[in-house]
Coordinates of C-alpha atoms in Angstrom, one line a residue:
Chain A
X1 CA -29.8 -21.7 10.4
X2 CA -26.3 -22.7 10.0
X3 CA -23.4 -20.7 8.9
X4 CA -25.1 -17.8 10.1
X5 CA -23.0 -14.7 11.6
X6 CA -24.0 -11.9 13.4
X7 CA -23.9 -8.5 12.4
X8 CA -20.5 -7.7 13.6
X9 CA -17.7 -9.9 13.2
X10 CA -15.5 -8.5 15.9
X11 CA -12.7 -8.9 13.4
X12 CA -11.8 -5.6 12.5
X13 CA -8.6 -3.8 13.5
X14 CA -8.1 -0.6 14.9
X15 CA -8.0 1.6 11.7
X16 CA -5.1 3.5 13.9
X17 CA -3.0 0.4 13.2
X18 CA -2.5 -0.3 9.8
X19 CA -2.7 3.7 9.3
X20 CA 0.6 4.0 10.7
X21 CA 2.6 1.8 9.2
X22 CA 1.3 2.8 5.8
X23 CA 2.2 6.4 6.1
X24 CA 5.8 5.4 7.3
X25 CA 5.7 4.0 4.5
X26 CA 4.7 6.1 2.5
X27 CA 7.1 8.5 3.7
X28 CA 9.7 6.1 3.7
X29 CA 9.1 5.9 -0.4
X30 CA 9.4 9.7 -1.2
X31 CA 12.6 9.6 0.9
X32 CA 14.0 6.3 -1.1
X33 CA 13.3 8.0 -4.5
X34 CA 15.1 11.1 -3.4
X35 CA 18.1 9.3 -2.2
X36 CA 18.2 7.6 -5.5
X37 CA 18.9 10.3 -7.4
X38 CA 22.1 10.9 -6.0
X39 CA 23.0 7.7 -7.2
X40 CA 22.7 7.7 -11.2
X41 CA 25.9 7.4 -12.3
X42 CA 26.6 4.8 -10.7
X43 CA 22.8 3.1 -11.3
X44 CA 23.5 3.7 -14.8
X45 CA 26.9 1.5 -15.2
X46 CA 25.5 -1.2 -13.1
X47 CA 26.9 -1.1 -9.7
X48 CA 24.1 -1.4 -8.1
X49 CA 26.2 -2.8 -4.7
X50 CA 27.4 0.4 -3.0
X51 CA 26.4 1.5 0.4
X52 CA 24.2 5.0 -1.0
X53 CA 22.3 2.4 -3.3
X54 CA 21.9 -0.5 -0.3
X55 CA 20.2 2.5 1.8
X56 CA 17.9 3.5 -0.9
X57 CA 16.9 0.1 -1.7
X58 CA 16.7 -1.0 1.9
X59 CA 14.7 2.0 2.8
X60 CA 12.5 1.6 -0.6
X61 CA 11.7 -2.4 0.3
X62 CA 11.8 -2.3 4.0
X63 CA 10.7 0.7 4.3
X64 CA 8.3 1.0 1.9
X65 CA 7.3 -2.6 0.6
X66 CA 7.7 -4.4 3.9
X67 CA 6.2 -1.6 6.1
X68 CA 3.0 -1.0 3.7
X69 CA 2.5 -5.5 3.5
X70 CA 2.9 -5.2 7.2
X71 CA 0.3 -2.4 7.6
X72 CA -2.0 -3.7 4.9
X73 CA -1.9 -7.3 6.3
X74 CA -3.2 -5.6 10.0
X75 CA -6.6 -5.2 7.5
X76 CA -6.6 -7.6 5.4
X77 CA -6.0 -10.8 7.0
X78 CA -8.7 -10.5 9.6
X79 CA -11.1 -9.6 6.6
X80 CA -9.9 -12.4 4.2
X81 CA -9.1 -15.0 7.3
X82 CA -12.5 -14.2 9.2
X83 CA -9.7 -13.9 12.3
X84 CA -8.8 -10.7 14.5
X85 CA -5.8 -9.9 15.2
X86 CA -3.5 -11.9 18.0
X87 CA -2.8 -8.5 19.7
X88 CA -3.5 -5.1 18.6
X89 CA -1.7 -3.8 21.6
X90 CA 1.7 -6.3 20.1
X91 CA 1.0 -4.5 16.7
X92 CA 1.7 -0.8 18.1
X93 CA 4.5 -2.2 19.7
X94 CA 5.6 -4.2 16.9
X95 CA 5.4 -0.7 14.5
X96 CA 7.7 1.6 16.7
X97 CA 10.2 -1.2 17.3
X98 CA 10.0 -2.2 13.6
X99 CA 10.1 2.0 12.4
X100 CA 13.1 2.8 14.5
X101 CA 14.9 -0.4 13.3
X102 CA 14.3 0.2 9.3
X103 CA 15.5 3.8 10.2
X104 CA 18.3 3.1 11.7
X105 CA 19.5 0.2 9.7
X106 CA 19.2 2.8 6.3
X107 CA 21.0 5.1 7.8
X108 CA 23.9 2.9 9.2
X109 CA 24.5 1.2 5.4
X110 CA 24.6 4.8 3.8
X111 CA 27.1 5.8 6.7
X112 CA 28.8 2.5 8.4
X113 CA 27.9 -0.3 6.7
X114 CA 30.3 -2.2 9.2
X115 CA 27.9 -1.2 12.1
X116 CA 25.0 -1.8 10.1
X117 CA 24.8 -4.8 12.4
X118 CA 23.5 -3.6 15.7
X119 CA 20.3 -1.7 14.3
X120 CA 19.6 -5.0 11.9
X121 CA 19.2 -6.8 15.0
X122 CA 16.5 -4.3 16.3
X123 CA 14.6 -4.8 13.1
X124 CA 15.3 -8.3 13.0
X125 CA 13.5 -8.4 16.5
X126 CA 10.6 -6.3 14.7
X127 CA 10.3 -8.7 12.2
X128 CA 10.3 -11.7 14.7
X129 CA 7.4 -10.0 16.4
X130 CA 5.3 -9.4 13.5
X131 CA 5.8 -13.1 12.2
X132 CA 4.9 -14.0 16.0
X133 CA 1.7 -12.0 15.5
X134 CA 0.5 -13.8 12.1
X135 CA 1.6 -16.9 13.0
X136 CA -0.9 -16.4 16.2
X137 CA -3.6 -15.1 14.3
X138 CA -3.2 -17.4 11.2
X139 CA -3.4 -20.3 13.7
X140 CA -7.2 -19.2 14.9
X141 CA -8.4 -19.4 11.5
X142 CA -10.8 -22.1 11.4
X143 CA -10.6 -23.5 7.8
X144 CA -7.4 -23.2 5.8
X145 CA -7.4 -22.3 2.4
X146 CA -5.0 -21.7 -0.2
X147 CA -4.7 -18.2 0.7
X148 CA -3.6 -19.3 4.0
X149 CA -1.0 -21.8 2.2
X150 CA 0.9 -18.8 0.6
X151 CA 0.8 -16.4 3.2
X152 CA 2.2 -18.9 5.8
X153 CA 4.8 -19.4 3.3
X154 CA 5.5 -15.6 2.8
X155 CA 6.1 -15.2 6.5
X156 CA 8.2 -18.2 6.6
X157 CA 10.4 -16.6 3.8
X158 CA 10.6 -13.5 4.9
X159 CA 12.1 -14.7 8.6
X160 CA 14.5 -16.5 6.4
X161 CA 15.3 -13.4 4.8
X162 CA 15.8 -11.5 7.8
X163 CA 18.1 -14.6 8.8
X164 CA 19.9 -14.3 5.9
X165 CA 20.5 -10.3 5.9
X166 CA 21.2 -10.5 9.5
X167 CA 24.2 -12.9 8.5
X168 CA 25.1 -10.5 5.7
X169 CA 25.5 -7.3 8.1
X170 CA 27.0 -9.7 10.5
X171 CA 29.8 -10.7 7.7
X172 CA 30.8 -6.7 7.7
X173 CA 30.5 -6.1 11.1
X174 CA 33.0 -8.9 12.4
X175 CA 35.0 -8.9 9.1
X176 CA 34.5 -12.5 8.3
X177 CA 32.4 -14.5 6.4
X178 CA 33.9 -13.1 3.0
X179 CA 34.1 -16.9 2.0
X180 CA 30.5 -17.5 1.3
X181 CA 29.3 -14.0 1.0
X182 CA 27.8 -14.6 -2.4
X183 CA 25.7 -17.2 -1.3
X184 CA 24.4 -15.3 1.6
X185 CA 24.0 -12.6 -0.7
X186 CA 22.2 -14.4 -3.3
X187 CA 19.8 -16.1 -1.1
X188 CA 18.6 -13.1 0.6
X189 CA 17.6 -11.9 -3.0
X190 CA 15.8 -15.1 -3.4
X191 CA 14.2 -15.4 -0.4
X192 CA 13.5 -11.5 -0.1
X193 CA 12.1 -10.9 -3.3
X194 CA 10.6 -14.2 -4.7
X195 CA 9.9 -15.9 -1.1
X196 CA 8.0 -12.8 0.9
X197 CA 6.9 -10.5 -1.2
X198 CA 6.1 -12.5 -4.4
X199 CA 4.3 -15.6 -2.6
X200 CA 2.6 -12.4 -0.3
X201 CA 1.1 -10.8 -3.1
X202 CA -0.1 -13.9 -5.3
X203 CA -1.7 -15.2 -1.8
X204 CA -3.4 -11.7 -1.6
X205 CA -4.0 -11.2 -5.3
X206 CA -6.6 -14.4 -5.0
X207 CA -8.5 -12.4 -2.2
X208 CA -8.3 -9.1 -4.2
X209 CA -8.6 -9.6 -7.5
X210 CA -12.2 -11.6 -7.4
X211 CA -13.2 -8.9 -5.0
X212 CA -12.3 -6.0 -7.2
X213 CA -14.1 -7.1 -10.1
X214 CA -16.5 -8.7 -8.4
X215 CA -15.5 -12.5 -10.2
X216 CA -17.8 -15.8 -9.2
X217 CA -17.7 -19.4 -10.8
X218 CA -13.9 -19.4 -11.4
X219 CA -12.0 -22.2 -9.7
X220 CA -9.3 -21.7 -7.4
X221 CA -7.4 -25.4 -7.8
X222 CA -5.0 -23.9 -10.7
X223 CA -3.5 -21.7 -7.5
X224 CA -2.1 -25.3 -5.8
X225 CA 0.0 -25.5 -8.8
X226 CA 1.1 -21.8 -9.0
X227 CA 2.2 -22.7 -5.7
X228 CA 3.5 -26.4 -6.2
X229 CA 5.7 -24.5 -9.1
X230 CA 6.8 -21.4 -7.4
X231 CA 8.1 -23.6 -4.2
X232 CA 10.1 -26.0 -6.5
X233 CA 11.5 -22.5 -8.4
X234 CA 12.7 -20.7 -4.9
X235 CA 13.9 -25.0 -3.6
X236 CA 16.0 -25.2 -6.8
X237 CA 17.5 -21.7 -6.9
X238 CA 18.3 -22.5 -3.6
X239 CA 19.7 -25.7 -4.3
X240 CA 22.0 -24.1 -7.4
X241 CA 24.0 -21.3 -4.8
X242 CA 25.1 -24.2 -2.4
X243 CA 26.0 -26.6 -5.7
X244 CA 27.3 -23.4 -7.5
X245 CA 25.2 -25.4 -10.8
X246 CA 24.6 -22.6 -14.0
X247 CA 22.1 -25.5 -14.7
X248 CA 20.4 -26.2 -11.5
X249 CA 20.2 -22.0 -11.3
X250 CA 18.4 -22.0 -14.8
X251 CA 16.4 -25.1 -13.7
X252 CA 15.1 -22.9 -10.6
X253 CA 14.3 -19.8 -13.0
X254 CA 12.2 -22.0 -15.5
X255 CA 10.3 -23.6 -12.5
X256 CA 9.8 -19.7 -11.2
X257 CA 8.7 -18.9 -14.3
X258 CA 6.7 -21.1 -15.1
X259 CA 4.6 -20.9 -11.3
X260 CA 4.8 -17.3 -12.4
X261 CA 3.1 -17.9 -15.8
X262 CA 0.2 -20.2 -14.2
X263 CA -0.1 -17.5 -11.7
X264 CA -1.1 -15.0 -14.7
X265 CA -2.9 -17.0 -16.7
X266 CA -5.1 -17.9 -13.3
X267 CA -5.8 -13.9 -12.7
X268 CA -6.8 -13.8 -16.6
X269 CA -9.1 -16.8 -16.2
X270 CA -10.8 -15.5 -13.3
X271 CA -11.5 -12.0 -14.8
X272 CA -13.1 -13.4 -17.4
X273 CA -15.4 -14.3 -15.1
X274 CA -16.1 -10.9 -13.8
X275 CA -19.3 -9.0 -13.1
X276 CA -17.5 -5.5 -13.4
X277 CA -17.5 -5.0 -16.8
X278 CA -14.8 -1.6 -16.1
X279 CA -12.5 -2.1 -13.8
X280 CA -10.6 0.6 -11.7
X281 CA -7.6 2.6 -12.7
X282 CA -5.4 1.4 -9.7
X283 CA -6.5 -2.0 -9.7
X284 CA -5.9 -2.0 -13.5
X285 CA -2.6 -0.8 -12.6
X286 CA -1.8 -3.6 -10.1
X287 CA -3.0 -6.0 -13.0
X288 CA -0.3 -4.1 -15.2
X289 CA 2.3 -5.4 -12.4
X290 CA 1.1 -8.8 -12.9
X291 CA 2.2 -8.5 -17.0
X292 CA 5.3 -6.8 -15.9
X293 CA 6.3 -9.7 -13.4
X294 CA 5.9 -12.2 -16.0
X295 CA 8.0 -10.2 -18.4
X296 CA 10.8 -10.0 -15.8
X297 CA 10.7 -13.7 -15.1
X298 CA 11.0 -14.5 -18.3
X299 CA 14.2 -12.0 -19.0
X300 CA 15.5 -13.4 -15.6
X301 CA 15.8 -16.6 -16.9
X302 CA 17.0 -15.8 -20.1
X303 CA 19.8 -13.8 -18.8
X304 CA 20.5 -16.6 -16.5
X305 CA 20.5 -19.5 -19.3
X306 CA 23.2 -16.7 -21.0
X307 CA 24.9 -16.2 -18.0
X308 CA 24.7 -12.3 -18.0
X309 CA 25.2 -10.8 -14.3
X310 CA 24.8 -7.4 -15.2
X311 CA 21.6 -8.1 -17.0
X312 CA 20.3 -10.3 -13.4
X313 CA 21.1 -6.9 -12.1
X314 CA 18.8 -4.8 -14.0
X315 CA 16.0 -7.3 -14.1
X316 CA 15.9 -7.5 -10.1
X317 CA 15.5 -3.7 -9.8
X318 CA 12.9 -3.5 -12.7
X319 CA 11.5 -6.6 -10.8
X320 CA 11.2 -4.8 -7.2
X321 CA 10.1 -1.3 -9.2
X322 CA 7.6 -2.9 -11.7
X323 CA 6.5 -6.2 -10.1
X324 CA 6.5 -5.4 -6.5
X325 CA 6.7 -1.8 -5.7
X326 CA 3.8 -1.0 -8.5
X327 CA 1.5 -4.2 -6.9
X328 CA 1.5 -2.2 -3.7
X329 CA 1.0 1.1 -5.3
X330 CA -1.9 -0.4 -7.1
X331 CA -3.1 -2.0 -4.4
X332 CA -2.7 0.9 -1.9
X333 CA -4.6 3.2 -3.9
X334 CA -8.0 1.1 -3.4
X335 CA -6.5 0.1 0.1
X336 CA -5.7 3.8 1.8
X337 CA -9.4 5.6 0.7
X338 CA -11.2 2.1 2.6
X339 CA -9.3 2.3 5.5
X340 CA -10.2 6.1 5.5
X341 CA -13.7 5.7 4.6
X342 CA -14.2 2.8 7.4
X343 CA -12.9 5.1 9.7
X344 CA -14.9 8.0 8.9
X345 CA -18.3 7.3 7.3
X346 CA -18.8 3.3 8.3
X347 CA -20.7 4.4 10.9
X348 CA -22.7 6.9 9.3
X349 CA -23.8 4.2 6.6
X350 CA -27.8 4.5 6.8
X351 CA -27.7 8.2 8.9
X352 CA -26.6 10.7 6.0
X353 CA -25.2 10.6 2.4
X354 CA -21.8 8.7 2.7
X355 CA -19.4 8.6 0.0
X356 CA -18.4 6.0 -2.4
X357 CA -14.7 4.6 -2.4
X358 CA -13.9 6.1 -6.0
X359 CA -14.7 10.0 -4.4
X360 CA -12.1 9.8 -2.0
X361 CA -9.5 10.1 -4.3
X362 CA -9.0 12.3 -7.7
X363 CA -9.9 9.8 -9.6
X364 CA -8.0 11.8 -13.0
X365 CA -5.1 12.4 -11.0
X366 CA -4.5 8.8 -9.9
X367 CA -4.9 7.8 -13.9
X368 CA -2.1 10.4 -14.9
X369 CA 0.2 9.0 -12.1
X370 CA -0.7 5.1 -13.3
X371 CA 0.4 6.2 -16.9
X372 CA 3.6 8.4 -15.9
X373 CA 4.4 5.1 -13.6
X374 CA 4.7 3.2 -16.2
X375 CA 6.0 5.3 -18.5
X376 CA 9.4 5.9 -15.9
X377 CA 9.7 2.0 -15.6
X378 CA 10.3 2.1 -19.2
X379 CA 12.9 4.8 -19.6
X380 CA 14.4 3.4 -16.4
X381 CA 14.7 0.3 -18.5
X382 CA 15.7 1.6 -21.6
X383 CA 18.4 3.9 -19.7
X384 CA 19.9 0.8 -17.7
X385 CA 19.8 -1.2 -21.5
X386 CA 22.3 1.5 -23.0
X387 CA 24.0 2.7 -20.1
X388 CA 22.5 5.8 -20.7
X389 CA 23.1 8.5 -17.6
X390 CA 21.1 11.2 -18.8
X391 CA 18.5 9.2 -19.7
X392 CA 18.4 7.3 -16.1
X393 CA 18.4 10.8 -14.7
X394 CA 15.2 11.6 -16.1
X395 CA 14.0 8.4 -15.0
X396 CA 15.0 8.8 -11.7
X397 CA 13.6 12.2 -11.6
X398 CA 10.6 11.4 -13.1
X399 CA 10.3 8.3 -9.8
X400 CA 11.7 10.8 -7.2
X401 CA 8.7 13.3 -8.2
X402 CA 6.0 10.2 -8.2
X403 CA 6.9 9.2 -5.1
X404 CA 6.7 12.5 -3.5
X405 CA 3.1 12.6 -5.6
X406 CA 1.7 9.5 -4.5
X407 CA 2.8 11.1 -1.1
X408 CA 0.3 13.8 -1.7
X409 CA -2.5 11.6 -2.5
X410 CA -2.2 9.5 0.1
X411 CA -2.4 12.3 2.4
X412 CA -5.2 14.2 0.4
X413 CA -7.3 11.3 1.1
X414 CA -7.8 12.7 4.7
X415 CA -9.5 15.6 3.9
X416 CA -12.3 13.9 2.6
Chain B
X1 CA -47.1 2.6 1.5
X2 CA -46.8 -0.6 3.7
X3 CA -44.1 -1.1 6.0
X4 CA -42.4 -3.2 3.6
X5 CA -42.3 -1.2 0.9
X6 CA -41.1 1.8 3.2
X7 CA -38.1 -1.0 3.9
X8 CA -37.0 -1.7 0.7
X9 CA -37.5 2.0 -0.1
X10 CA -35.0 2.8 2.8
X11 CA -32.5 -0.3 1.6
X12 CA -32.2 1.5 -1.7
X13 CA -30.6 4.2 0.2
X14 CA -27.8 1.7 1.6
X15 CA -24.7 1.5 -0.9
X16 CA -22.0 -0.4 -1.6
X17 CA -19.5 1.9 -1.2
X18 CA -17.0 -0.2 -3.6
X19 CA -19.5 -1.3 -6.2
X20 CA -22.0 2.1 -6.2
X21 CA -24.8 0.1 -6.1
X22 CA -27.7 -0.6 -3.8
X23 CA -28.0 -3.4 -1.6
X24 CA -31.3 -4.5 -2.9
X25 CA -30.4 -4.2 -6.6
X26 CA -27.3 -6.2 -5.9
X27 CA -29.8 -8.7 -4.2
X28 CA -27.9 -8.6 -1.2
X29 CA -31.2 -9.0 0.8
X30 CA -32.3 -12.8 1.2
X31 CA -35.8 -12.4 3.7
X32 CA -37.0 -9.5 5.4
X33 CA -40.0 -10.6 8.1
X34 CA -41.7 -7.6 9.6
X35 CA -44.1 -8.8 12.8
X36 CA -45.7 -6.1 15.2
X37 CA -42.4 -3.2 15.2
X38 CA -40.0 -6.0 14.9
X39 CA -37.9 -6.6 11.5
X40 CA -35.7 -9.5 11.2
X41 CA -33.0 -8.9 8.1
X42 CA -31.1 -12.0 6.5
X43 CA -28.7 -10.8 3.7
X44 CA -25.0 -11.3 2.6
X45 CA -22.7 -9.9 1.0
X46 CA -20.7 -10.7 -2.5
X47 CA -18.2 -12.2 -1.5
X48 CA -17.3 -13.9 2.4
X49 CA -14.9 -11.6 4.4
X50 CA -15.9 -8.9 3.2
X51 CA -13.9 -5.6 4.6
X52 CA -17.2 -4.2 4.2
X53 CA -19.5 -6.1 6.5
X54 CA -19.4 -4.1 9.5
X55 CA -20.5 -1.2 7.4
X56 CA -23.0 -2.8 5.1
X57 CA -24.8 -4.6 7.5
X58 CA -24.8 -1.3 10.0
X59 CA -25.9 0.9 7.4
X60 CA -29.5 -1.7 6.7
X61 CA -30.0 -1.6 10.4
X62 CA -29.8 2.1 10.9
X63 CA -32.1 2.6 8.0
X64 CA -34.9 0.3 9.2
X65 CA -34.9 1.7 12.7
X66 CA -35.5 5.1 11.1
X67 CA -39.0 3.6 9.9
X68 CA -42.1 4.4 12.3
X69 CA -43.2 2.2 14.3
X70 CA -40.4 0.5 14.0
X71 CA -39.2 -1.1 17.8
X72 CA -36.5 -3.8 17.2
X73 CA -34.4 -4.7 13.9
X74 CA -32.2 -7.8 14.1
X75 CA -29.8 -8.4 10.7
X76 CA -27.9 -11.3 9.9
X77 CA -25.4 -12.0 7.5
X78 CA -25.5 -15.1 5.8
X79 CA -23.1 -17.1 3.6
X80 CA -25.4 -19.8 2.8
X81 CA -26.1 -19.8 0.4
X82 CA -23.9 -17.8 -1.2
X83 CA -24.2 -14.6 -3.0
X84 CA -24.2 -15.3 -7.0
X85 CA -24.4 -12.3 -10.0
X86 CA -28.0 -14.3 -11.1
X87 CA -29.6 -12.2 -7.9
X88 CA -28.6 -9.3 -9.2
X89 CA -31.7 -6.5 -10.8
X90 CA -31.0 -5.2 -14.6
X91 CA -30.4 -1.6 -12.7
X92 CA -27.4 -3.3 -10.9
X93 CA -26.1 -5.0 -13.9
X94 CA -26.3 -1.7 -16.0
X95 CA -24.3 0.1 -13.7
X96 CA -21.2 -2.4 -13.9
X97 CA -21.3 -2.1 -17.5
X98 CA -23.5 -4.7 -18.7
X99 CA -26.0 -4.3 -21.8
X100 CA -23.8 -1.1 -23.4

């Protein structure tokens, strides 16, 4: 019979692996929340670039976003790929280098950010080593897909990023460079944000999403031209910092925005071909992401076709809260339970009464934090809209005590 | 009760830990040949790449070989052809929400 597998695919990772980064993580976001609150008044007016803030943020995207797509592609690429892992033993390695680097490099821009430097270079090396692993692994996979197409991309971007912050720390650290900071400074935004983590989750989102709601029949050619879009968006932005063009920068926000509106339209089209007539709280929430990201695009180009800077500002940190940091939230509600339940009860499949993936997690509490999510993302908003400190306080408050929240339940997931 | 209907009894028992649902309701099982003690299993699974395989697949083996008289069981996991929602038993389609 062809196509035929045997029972065990030999591609699963050591659960051990992607566990670790994803409670650094996790950890790491608590932390980032808490550090943030210390920094409302100036949140509040705007100045977003201060060293207090860069640590945050740095330990909240690195240490959080990048550590939990790290962890979580450990799982899911040899599941989605049908490949294992280069080098399991590279990954362990990979996670302390990469854990010590993120911590040092937070702490050196809240302290030095002149000497910020030196640790950057020991994540920098992290980062190498875990695009040196995919890279390896992608390349054993037997038949490409499109999946492959924007993950291959992601990695790409996110060296590029790495490149980029590197040359940013390097500007402070040897005092020079001051001529084409902005640029620097700009394309590490792009790259960061719309290069690694966008084109990681919209790769991941086609694997996901049809799985979750168990979708069939749906086609997956619209997804060439999410990413035919989304590449001329990120090419055109980049273009526009080296020109200094207004017009080629609004150019590359429509093009984003418009990959971006295929993107969603493509999720809607293929849930309407689901089997799963209710679909999960935390995978509803990472569809509420999806809404949100479309919504920020759109207000990022509009503030860019009316040249508003401090309006670009609060659109890229609703953009990492609501688009990407609530994707991963969603995302690692469904993800933490399996990887805990493989671990423990895979095995007992067929021997005694197992659990199913929805018991290993309060499955009210999870809704109440999906709701009060949301409902901080707004009054973050509407506080950075008015300039409103006691308003962003609550805000922040309300994130700080989340975080420490989704914390819990994470960990709570182990007891079961 | 004949072997194969102590089989498909036991595959009831095998769940999809995501979906909640049985691996015979979600028509998960394609053959099942049962030949002096030895049962041969070919089934898939919804979707290819499933993080579940490992799991699933391990779960319908460990159940058969609880059956007397049972000696060998071999599974297989398939992809062609591929899983569609048209295999799936009213029961199945109930519990995600269909018919209500």
């Amino acid at each position: 019979m062809s196509n035929v597998f045997p029972t065990r695919t030999g591609t699963e990772t050591d659960v051990r692996l992607p566990f670790s980064f994803i409670m650094f993580a996790v950890l790491a976001f608590a932390a980032s929340q808490l550090m943030l609150l210390g920094a409302i008044p100036s949140l509040s007016s705007g100045a977003f670039r201060l060293p207090f803030v860069w640590a945050a943020a740095h330990l909240a995207l690195l240490g959080f976003a990048l550590m939990t797509a790290m962890g979580a592609m450990y799982q899911l690429v040899p599941v989605a790929f049908l490949t294992p892992i280069w080098s399991e033993r590279l990954g362990f390695w990979q996670f302390a280098v990469t854990a010590v680097g993120i911590v040092a490099f937070a702490v050196s821009l809240a302290a030095a950010p002149n000497r910020a430097f030196l640790p950057g270079l020991l994540l920098l090396f992290g980062i190498i080593l875990f695009v040196w692993q995919m890279a390896m692994t992608l390349r054993k996979q037997e038949t490409k897909t499109v999946m492959t197409l924007f993950v291959a991309t992601s990695l790409l971007f996110l060296l590029l990023t790495a490149a980029a912050g590197g040359l940013l720390a390097f500007h402070f650290f040897a005092a020079k460079g001051a001529n084409n900071h902005e640029v620097v400074f700009g394309l590490h935004v792009l790259f960061g944000l719309c290069g690694w983590f966008t084109l990681l989750i919209i790769g991941f989102s086609y694997k996901m999403v049809p799985m979750f709601s168990l979708a069939h029949g749906f086609s997956l050619r619209p997804a060439r031209y999410v990413y035919a879009l989304y590449i001329s968006g990120i090419a055109v932005a980049f273009a526009s910092l080296f020109l200094r063009s207004h017009a080629w920068l609004a150019a590359g926000a429509a093009l984003l925005m418009g990959g971006f509106a295929v993107f969603a339209w493509h999720i809607r089209a293929i849930l309407q071909k689901r089997m799963k007539k209710t679909l999960d709280r935390p995978f509803q929430f990472s569809l509420a992401a999806v809404a949100i990201g479309l919504a920020l695009h759109v207000a990022a180009f509009a503030a860019i076709v009316v040249g508003s800077g401090r309006w670009l500002g609060i659109i890229v940190y609703l953009f990492i809260v609501g688009w990407i940091l609530f994707s991963i939230i969603g995302y690692l509600f469904k993800i933490v339970p399996f990887l805990w339940w493989t671990h423990r009860y895979s095995e007992k499949v067929g021997q005694q009464h197992v659990p199913t993936l929805k018991q290993m997690m309060n499955e009210r509490a999870v809704a109440v934090q999906c709701r009060l999510w949301l409902a901080a993302l707004t009054l973050a908003a509407v506080s950075l809209a008015t300039a409103s400190v006691p308003l962003l306080a609550v805000a922040q408050t309300l994130l700080a005590g989340l975080s420490i929240a989704f914390a819990g339940t994470m960990l709570a997931v182990f007891r079961k | 009760m004949d072997v194969r209907e102590l089989a498909l009894q036991q595959l009831k028992t095998v769940i999809d830990p995501e979906l909640g649902i049985n691996v015979v309701d979600l028509g998960l099982i394609y053959d099942l040949k049962i030949e002096d003690g030895h049962i041969n299993v070919l089934m898939t699974l919804t979707t290819p790449g499933c993080p579940l395989h490992d799991s699933i697949a391990g779960g319908v083996k460990r159940v058969l070989e609880q059956i007397d008289g049972v000696r060998d069981v071999r599974v297989q996991v398939t992809w062609n052809p591929p899983w569609t929602p048209e295999r799936m038993s009213e029961d199945a389609l109930r519990q995600l929400g269909h018919f209500s």
